[in-house]
Coordinates of C-alpha atoms in Angstrom, one line a residue:
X423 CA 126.2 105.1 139.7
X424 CA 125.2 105.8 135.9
X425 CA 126.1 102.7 133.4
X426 CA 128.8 104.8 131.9
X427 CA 130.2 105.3 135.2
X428 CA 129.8 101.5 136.1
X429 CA 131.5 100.7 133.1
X430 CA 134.4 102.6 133.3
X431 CA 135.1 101.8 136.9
X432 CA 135.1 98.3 136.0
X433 CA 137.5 99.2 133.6
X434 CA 139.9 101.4 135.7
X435 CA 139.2 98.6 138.7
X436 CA 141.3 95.9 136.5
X437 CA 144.9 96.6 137.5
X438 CA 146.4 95.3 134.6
X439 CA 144.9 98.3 132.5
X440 CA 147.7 101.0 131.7
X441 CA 148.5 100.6 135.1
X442 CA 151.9 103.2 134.5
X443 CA 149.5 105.9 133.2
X444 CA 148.2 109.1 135.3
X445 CA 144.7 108.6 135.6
X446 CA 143.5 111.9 133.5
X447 CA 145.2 109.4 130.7
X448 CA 143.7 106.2 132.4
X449 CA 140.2 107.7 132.5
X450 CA 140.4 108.6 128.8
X451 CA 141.9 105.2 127.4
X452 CA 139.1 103.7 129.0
X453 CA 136.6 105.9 127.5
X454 CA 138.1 106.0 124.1
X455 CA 138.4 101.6 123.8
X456 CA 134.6 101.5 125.4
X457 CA 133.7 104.1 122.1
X458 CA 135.9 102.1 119.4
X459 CA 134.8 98.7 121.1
X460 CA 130.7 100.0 120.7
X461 CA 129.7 99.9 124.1
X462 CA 129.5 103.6 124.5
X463 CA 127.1 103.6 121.4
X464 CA 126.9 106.6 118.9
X465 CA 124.9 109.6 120.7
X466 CA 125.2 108.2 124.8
X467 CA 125.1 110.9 127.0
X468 CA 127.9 110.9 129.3
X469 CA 127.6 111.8 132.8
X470 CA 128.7 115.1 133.9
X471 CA 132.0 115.8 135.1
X472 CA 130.8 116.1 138.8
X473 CA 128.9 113.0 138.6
X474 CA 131.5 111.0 136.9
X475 CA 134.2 112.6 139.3
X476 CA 131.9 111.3 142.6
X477 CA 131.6 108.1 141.1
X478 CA 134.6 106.7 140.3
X479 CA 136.5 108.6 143.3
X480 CA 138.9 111.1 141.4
X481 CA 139.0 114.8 140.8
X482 CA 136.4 116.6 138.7
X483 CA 139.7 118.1 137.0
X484 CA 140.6 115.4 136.0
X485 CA 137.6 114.0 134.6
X486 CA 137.4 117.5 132.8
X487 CA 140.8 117.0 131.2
X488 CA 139.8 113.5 129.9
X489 CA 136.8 115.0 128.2
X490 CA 138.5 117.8 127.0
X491 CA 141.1 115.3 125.6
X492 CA 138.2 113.4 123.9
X493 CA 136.6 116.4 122.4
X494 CA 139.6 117.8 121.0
X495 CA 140.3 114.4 119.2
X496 CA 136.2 113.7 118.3
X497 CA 135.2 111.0 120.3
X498 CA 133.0 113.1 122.0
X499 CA 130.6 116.1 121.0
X500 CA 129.9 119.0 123.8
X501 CA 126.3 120.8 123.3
X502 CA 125.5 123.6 125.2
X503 CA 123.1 123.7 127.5
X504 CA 122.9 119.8 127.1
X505 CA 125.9 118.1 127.9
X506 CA 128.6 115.9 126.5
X507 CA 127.7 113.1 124.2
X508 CA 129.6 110.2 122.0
X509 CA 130.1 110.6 118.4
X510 CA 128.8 109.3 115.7
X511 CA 132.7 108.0 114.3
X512 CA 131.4 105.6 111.4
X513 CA 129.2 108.8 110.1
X514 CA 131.9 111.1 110.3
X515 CA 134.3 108.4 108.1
X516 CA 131.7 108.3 105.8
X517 CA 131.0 111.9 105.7
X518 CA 135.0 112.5 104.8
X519 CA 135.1 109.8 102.4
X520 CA 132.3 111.2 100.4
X521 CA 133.7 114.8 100.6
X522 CA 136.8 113.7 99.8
X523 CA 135.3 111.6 96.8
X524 CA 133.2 114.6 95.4
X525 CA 136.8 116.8 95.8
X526 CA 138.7 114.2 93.8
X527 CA 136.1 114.2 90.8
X528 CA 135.5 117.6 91.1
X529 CA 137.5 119.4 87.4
X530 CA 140.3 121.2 88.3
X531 CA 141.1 123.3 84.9
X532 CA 144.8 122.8 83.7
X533 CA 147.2 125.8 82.6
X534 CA 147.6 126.6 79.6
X535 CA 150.0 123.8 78.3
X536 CA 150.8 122.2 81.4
X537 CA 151.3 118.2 81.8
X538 CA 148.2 116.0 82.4
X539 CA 150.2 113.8 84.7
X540 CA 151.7 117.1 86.4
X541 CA 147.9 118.0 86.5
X542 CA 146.5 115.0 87.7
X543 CA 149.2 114.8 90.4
X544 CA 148.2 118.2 91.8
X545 CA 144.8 117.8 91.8
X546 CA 145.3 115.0 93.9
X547 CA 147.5 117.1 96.5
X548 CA 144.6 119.6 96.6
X549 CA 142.1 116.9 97.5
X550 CA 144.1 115.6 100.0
X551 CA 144.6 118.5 102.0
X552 CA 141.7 120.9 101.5
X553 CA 140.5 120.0 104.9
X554 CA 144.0 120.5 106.1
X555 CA 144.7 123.9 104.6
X556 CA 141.2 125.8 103.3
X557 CA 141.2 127.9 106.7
X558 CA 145.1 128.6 106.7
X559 CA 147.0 131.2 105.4
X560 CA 149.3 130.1 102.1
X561 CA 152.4 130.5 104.5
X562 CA 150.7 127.7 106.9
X563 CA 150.4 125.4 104.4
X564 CA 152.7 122.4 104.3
X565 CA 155.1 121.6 101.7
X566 CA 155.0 118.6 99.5
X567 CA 158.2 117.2 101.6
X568 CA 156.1 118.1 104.5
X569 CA 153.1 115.8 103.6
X570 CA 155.3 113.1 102.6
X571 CA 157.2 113.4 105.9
X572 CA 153.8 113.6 108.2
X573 CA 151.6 111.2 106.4
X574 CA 153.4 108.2 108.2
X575 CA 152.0 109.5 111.7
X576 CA 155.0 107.2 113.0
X577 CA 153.9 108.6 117.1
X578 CA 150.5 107.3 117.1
X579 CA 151.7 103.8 116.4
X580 CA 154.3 104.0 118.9
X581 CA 152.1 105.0 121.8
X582 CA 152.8 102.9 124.5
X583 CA 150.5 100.1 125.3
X584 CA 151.3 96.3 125.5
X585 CA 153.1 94.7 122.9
X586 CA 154.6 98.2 121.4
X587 CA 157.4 96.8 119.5
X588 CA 161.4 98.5 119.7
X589 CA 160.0 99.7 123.6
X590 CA 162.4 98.7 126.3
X591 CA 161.3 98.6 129.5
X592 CA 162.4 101.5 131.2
X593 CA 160.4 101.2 134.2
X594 CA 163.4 99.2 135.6
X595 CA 165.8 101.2 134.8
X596 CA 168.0 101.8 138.1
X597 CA 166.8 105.7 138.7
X598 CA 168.3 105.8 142.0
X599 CA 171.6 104.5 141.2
X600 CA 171.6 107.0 138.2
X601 CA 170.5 109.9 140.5
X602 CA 173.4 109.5 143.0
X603 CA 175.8 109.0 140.1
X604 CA 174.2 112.6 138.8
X605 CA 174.2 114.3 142.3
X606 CA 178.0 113.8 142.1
X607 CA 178.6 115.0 138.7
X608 CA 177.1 117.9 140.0
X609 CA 178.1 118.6 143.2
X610 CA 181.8 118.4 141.0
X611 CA 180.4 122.6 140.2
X612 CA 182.6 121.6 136.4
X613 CA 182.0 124.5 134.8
X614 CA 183.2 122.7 131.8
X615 CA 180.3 120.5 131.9
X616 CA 177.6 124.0 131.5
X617 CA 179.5 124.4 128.1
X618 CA 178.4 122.5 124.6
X619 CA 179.9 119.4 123.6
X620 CA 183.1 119.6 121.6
X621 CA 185.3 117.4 119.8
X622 CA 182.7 115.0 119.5
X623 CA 181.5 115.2 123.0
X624 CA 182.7 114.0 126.7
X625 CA 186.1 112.1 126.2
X626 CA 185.6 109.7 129.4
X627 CA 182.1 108.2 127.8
X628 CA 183.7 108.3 124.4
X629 CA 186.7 106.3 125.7
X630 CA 184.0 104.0 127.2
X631 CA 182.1 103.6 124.4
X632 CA 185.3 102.5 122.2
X633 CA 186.6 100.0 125.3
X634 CA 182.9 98.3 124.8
X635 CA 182.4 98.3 121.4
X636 CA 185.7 96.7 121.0
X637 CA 184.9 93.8 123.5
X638 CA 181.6 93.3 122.5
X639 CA 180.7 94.1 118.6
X640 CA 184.4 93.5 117.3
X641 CA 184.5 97.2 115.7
X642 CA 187.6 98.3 114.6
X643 CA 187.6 102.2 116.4
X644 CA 189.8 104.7 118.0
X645 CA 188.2 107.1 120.8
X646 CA 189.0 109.6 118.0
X647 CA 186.7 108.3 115.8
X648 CA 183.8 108.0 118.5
X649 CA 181.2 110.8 118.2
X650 CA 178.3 111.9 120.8
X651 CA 175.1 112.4 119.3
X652 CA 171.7 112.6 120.1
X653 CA 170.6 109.3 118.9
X654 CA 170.2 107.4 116.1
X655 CA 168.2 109.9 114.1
X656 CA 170.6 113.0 114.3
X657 CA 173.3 110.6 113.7
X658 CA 171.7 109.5 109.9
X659 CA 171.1 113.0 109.8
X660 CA 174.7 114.0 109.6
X661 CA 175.4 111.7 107.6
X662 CA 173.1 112.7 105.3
X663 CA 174.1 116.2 105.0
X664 CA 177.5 115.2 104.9
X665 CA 178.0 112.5 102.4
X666 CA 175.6 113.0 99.9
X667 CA 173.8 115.6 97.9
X668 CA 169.7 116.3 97.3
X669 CA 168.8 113.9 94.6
X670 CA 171.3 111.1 95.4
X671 CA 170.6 107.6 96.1
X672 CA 170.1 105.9 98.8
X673 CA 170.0 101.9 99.1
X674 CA 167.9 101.2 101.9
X675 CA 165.9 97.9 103.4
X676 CA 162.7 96.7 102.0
X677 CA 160.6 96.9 104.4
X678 CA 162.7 99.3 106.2
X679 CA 162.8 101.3 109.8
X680 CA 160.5 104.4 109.1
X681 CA 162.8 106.4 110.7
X682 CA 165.9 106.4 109.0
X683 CA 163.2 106.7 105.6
X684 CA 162.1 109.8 107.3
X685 CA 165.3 111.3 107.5
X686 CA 166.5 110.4 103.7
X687 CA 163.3 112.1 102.5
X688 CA 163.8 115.3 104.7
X689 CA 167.3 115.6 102.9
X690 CA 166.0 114.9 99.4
X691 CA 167.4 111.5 99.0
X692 CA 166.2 109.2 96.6
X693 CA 165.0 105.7 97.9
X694 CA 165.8 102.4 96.2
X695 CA 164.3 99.8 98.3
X696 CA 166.2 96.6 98.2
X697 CA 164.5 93.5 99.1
X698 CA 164.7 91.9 102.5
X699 CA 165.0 87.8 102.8
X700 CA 165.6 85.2 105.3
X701 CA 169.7 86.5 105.3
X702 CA 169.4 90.1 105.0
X703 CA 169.6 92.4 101.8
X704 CA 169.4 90.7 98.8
X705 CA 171.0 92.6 95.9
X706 CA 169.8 91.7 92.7
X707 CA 171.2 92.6 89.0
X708 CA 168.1 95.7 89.1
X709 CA 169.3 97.0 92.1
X710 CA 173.1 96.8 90.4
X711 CA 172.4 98.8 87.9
X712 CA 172.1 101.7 90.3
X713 CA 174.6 103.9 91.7
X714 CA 174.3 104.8 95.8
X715 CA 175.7 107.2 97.6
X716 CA 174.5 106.0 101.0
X717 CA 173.6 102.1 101.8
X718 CA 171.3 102.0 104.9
X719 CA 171.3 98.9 106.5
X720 CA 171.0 96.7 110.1
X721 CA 173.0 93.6 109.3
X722 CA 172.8 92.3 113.2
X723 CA 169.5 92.3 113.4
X724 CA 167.1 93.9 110.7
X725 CA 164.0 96.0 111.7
X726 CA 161.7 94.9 111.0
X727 CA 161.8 91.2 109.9
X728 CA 164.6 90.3 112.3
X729 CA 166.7 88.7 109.7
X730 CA 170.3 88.2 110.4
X731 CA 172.7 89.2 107.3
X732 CA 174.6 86.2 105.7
X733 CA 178.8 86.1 105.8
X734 CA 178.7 86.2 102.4
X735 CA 175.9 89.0 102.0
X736 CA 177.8 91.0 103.9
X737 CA 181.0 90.9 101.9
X738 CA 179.0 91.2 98.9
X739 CA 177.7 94.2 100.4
X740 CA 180.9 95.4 101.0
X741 CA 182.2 94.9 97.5
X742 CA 179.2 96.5 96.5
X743 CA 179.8 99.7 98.4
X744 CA 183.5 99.7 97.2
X745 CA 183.2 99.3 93.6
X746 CA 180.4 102.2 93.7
X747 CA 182.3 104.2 96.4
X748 CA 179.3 104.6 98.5
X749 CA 179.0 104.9 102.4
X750 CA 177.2 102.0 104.1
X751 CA 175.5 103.0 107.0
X752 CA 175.1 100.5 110.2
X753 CA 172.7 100.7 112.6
X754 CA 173.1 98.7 115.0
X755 CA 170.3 99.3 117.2
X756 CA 169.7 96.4 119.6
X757 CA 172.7 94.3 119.6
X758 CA 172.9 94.0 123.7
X759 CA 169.5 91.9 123.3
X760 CA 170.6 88.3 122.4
X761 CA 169.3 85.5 124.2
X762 CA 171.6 82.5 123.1
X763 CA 175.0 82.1 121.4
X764 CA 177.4 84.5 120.4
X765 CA 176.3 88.4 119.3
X766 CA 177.5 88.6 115.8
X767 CA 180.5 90.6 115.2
X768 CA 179.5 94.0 113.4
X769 CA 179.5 95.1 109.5
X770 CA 182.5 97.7 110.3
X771 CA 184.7 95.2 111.7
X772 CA 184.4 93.1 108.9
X773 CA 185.3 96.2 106.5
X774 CA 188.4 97.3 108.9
X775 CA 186.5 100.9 109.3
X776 CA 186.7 102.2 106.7
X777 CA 183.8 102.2 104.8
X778 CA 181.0 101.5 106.9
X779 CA 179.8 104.1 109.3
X780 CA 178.8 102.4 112.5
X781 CA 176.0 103.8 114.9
X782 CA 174.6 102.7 118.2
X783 CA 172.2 103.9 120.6
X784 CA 171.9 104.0 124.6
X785 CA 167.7 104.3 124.3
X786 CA 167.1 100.9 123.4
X787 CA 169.3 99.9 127.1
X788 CA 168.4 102.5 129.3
X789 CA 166.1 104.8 128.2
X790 CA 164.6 106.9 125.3
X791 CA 164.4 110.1 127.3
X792 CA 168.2 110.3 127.4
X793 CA 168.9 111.2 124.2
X794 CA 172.3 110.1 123.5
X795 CA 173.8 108.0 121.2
X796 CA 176.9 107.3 119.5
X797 CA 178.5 107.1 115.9
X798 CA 181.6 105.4 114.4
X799 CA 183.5 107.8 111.5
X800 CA 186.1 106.1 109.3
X801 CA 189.2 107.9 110.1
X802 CA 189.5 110.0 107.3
X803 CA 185.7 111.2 107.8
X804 CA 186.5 112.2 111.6
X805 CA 187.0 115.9 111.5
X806 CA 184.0 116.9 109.1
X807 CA 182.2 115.0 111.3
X808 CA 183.4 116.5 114.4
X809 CA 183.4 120.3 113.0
X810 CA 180.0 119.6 111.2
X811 CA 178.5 118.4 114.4
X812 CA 179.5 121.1 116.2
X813 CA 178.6 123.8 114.2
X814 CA 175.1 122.3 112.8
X815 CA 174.0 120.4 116.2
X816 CA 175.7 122.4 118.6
X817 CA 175.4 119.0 121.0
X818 CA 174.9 119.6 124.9
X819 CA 174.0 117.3 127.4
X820 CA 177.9 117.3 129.2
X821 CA 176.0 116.3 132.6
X822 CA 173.9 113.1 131.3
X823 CA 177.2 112.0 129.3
X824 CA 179.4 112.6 132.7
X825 CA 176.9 110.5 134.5
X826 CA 176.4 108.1 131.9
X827 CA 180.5 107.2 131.3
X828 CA 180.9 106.8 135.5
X829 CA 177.7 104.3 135.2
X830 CA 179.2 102.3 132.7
X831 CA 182.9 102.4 134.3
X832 CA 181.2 101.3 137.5
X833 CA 179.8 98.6 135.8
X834 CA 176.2 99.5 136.3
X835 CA 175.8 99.4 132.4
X836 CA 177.3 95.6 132.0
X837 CA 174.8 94.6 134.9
X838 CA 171.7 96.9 133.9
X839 CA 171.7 95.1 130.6
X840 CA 172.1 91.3 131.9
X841 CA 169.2 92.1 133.9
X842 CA 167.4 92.9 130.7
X843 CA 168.5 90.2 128.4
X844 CA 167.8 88.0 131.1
X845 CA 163.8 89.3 131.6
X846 CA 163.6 90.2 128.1
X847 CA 164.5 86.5 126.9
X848 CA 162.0 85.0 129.0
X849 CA 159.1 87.4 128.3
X850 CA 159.9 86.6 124.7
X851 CA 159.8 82.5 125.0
X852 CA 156.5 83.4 127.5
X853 CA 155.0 85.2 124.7
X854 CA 155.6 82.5 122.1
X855 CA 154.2 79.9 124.2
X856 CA 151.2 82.2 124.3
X857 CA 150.3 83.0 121.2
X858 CA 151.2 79.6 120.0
X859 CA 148.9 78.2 122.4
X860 CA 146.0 79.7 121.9
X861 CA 145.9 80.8 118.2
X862 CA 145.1 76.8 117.7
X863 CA 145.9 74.1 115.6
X864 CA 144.4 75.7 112.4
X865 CA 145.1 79.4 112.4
X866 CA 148.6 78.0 113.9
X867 CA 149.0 76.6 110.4
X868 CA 148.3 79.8 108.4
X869 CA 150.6 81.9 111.4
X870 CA 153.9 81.7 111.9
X871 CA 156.5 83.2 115.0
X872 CA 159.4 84.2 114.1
X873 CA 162.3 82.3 116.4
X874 CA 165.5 84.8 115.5
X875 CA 167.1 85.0 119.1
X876 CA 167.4 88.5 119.8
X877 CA 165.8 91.9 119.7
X878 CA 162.8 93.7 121.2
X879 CA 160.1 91.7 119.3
X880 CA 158.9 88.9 117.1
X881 CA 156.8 88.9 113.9
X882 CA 153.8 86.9 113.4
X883 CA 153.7 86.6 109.8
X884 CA 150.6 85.8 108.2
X885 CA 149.2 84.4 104.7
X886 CA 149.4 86.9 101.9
X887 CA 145.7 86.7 101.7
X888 CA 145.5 88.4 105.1
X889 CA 144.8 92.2 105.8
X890 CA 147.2 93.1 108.6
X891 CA 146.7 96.6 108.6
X892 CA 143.2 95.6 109.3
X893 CA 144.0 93.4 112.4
X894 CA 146.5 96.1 113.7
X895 CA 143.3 98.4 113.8
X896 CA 141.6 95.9 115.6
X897 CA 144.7 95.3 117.8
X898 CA 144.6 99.1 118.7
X899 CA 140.9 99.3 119.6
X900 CA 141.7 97.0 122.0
X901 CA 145.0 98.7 123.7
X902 CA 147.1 96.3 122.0
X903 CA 149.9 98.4 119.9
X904 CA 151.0 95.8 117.3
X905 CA 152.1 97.6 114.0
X906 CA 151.3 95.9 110.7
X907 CA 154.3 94.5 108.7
X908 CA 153.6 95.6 105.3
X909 CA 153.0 99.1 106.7
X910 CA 157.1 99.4 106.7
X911 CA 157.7 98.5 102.6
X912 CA 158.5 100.7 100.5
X913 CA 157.4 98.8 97.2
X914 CA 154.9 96.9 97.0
X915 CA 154.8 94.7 100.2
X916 CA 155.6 90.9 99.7
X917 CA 154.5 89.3 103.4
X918 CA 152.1 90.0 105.6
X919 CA 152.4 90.2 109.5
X920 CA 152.4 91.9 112.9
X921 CA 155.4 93.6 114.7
X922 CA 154.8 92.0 118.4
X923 CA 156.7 93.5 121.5
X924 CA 157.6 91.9 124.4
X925 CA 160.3 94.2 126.1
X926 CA 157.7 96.8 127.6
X927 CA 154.7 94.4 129.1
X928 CA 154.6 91.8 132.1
X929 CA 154.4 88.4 131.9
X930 CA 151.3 88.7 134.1
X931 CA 150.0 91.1 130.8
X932 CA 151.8 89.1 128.6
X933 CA 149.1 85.8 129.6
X934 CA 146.2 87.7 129.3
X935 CA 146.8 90.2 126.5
X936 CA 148.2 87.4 124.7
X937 CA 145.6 85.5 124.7
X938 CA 143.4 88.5 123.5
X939 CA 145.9 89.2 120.3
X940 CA 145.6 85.9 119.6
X941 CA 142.0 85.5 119.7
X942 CA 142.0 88.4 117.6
X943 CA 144.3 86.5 114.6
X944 CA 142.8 83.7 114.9
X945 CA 139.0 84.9 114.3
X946 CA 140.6 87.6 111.6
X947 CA 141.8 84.6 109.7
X948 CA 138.7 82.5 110.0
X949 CA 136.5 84.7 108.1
X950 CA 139.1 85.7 105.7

């Protein structure tokens, strides 16, 4: 065996690394952390894929499609005639910033009476993207909506790894039960169910739906007012496009879930972030002074600080909304993950339905694959909403929600997700102990865990002082997928931290990766 080959079998040997992936994707984490960690220094020579592929026991294909993988992202160079070698990453940032630097000083005469600021603004855009669009025909080229919608690059940071934050752990979800229940929905031959969803999708999983959020949120809903939907995102998508216009307002958390700010920018919405304390969204006499259409908010729970909203925010919230006859739109995404006392009783049924627009999501409990969630209309917004979602969505997906209403009528839901609160709650307190442990007595002083009892994850927050965008860098080299709390404001950010999951991970992962996020706070805030 070659070094390289050494090395990354004793990296693929360790079975708590990405032990879920295929090993094509196995093969090429390993390689790409050995690159970003330095030990596959700048210009190695890996082996060739037949050598590799005899040493560490796999196929040659798939050694091929790891390195193919790795070229076509640049962490590897191919020469012909020579073979495949590591590149030179640090050069090639400093190659870009310099190019990028020269681009940006570079005179860019204005028209003939045009604005210095206008100017100024689009000789920025062309610097940003002359890599991007030099070789592209005009009608490639992205919009200015389109930059500002891509330049999150929300998937990377979500890629699954331990400590993702909002993942659930869908590896035990009950995929035999679920199949039997789906054999029989199809063996039923319901034509019906071939057909796209109408009035606001399948009646028996909308009448389960409003039996459960009844019992367990306290929403005040009709199964007439109960619509299907693809999830979360194509639900504050219709409501959007429905209820307000290009160049409205939007009131939404600061810092706030990317998503629903990806949404409101697609549709031309203007943001006004409104600050985020220990009870929820603070309204102050600034953000008064404005007039919303939409107010975007997650009262029960908020992503991502995990703040719980005040009684008495919430009805000022309310009288807010009424007095400047804007929609308030509840997400409500995690509420079946409380690990002690009572689940708080939702926004809507506090407002008697009819101002607040209530929406929920079955990813978070079973799956993301499946697509579906669900959304609340006030009773006099139920038909636009059911003919709008219709005509613009044209929803489908009558066989999962068949399946899905005679799982939850079984009461495969109810025990599905006391399974999870149950594991969930004491990966959580495991992963507290954890980090508490073995960030120390000092860097324990400068770090603190958040304790809210619920959710998918915890926040370490961390001095102001601190670079956490930094240390989620750091975190990712590693395999750890932490995301950086200041990442999610939308004005300048006021704390510092890490978004920590602890649904998707092991406790067996949850000792030893714990300990390796924590080492990596701890030294991060000793030499700051």
């Amino acid at each position: 065996m070659t070094p390289v080959s050494d090395m990354l079998a004793a990296t693929l040997a360790q079975t708590d690394f990405q032990p879920r992936l295929p090993r094509q994707r196995r093969l090429y984490e390993a390689a790409k952390a050995a690159i970003y960690q330095q030990r596959l220094a700048a210009g190695s020579k890996l082996p060739s894929s037949r050598d590799l592929a005899a040493d560490l026991g796999i196929a040659r294909n798939t050694v091929m499609a790891a390195f193919e993988q790795l070229a076509a992202e640049g962490y590897v160079v191919s020469v012909a005639g020579s073979g495949t070698y590591v590149a030179d990453l640090q050069a090639m940032a400093r190659a870009q910033r310099g190019e990028r630097q020269m681009r940006a000083a570079r005179p860019v005469p204005a028209a003939p009476g045009a604005d210095a600021d206008t100017d100024n603004a689009d000789r920025m855009d062309n610097a940003d993207n002359a890599d991007n669009t030099a070789a592209l025909p005009a009608a490639a080229t992205l919009s200015r909506r389109g930059r500002e919608l891509t330049q999150f690059a929300a998937g990377a940071r979500y890629e699954i790894q331990p400590f993702a934050p909002g993942e659930p752990d869908f590896s035990s979800f009950p995929v035999k039960q679920w199949q039997r229940l789906q054999n029989r929905v199809w063996r039923d031959g319901r034509a019906d169910l071939l057909d796209y969803g109408q009035s606001g999708g399948y009646l028996p999983l909308r009448r389960a739906i409003t039996d459960y959020l009844r019992l367990s949120r306290s929403v005040s809903v009709s199964v007439e007012q109960v619509l299907i939907t693809s999830g979360t995102q194509q639900s504050l998508d219709l409501c959007a496009q429905l209820l307000a216009d290009a160049g409205d307002t939007a009131w939404v958390e600061d810092p706030c879930y990317w998503g629903a700010r990806r949404v409101f920018q697609a549709r031309d919405l203007q943001l006004h972030p409104v600050t985020v304390d220990a009870d929820g969204m603070a309204l102050d006499a600034d953000d008064l002074a404005t007039s919303p259409r939409l107010i975007y908010v997650t009262p029960s729970h908020q992503y991502p600080t995990g703040a719980v909203m005040s009684l008495a925010r919430r009805r000022a919230l309310l009288d807010a909304a009424a007095r400047k006859n804007a929609w308030i739109l509840e997400d409500d995404y995690d509420s079946e993950f409380r690990y002690s006392g009572r689940p708080l009783a939702s926004l809507q049924g506090l407002d008697g339905g009819h101002r607040v627009v209530y929406m929920g999501t079955f990813s978070k409990v079973l799956y993301p694959g499946i697509k579906v969630g669900y959304l609340v209309a006030p009773p006099a917004l139920v038909a636009p909403f059911q003919s709008a979602l219709y005509d613009l969505q044209r929803p489908g997906q009558m066989m999962v929600q068949a399946t899905l209403a005679d799982f939850i009528a079984l009461g495969h839901f109810t025990t599905h997700v006391r399974k999870l609160r149950h594991t969930y709650g004491a990966r959580r307190e495991l992963l507290r102990r954890t980090l508490s442990h073995h960030l120390g007595s000092d860097a324990g002083q400068l770090a603190t865990i958040s304790r809210q009892e619920s959710g998918l994850h915890l926040v370490v927050e961390l001095p102001d002082w601190a670079d956490d965008v930094a240390l989620h860098g750091q975190a990712h080299a590693a395999g750890l997928s932490v995301n950086a709390l200041s990442t999610y404001y939308l004005a300048p950010p006021i704390r510092k931290g890490l978004l920590v999951g602890y649904a998707y991970v092991t406790e067996e992962k949850i000792a030893h990766d714990g300990q390796r996020l924590a080492t990596l706070i701890r030294n991060a805030l000793r030499r700051a």
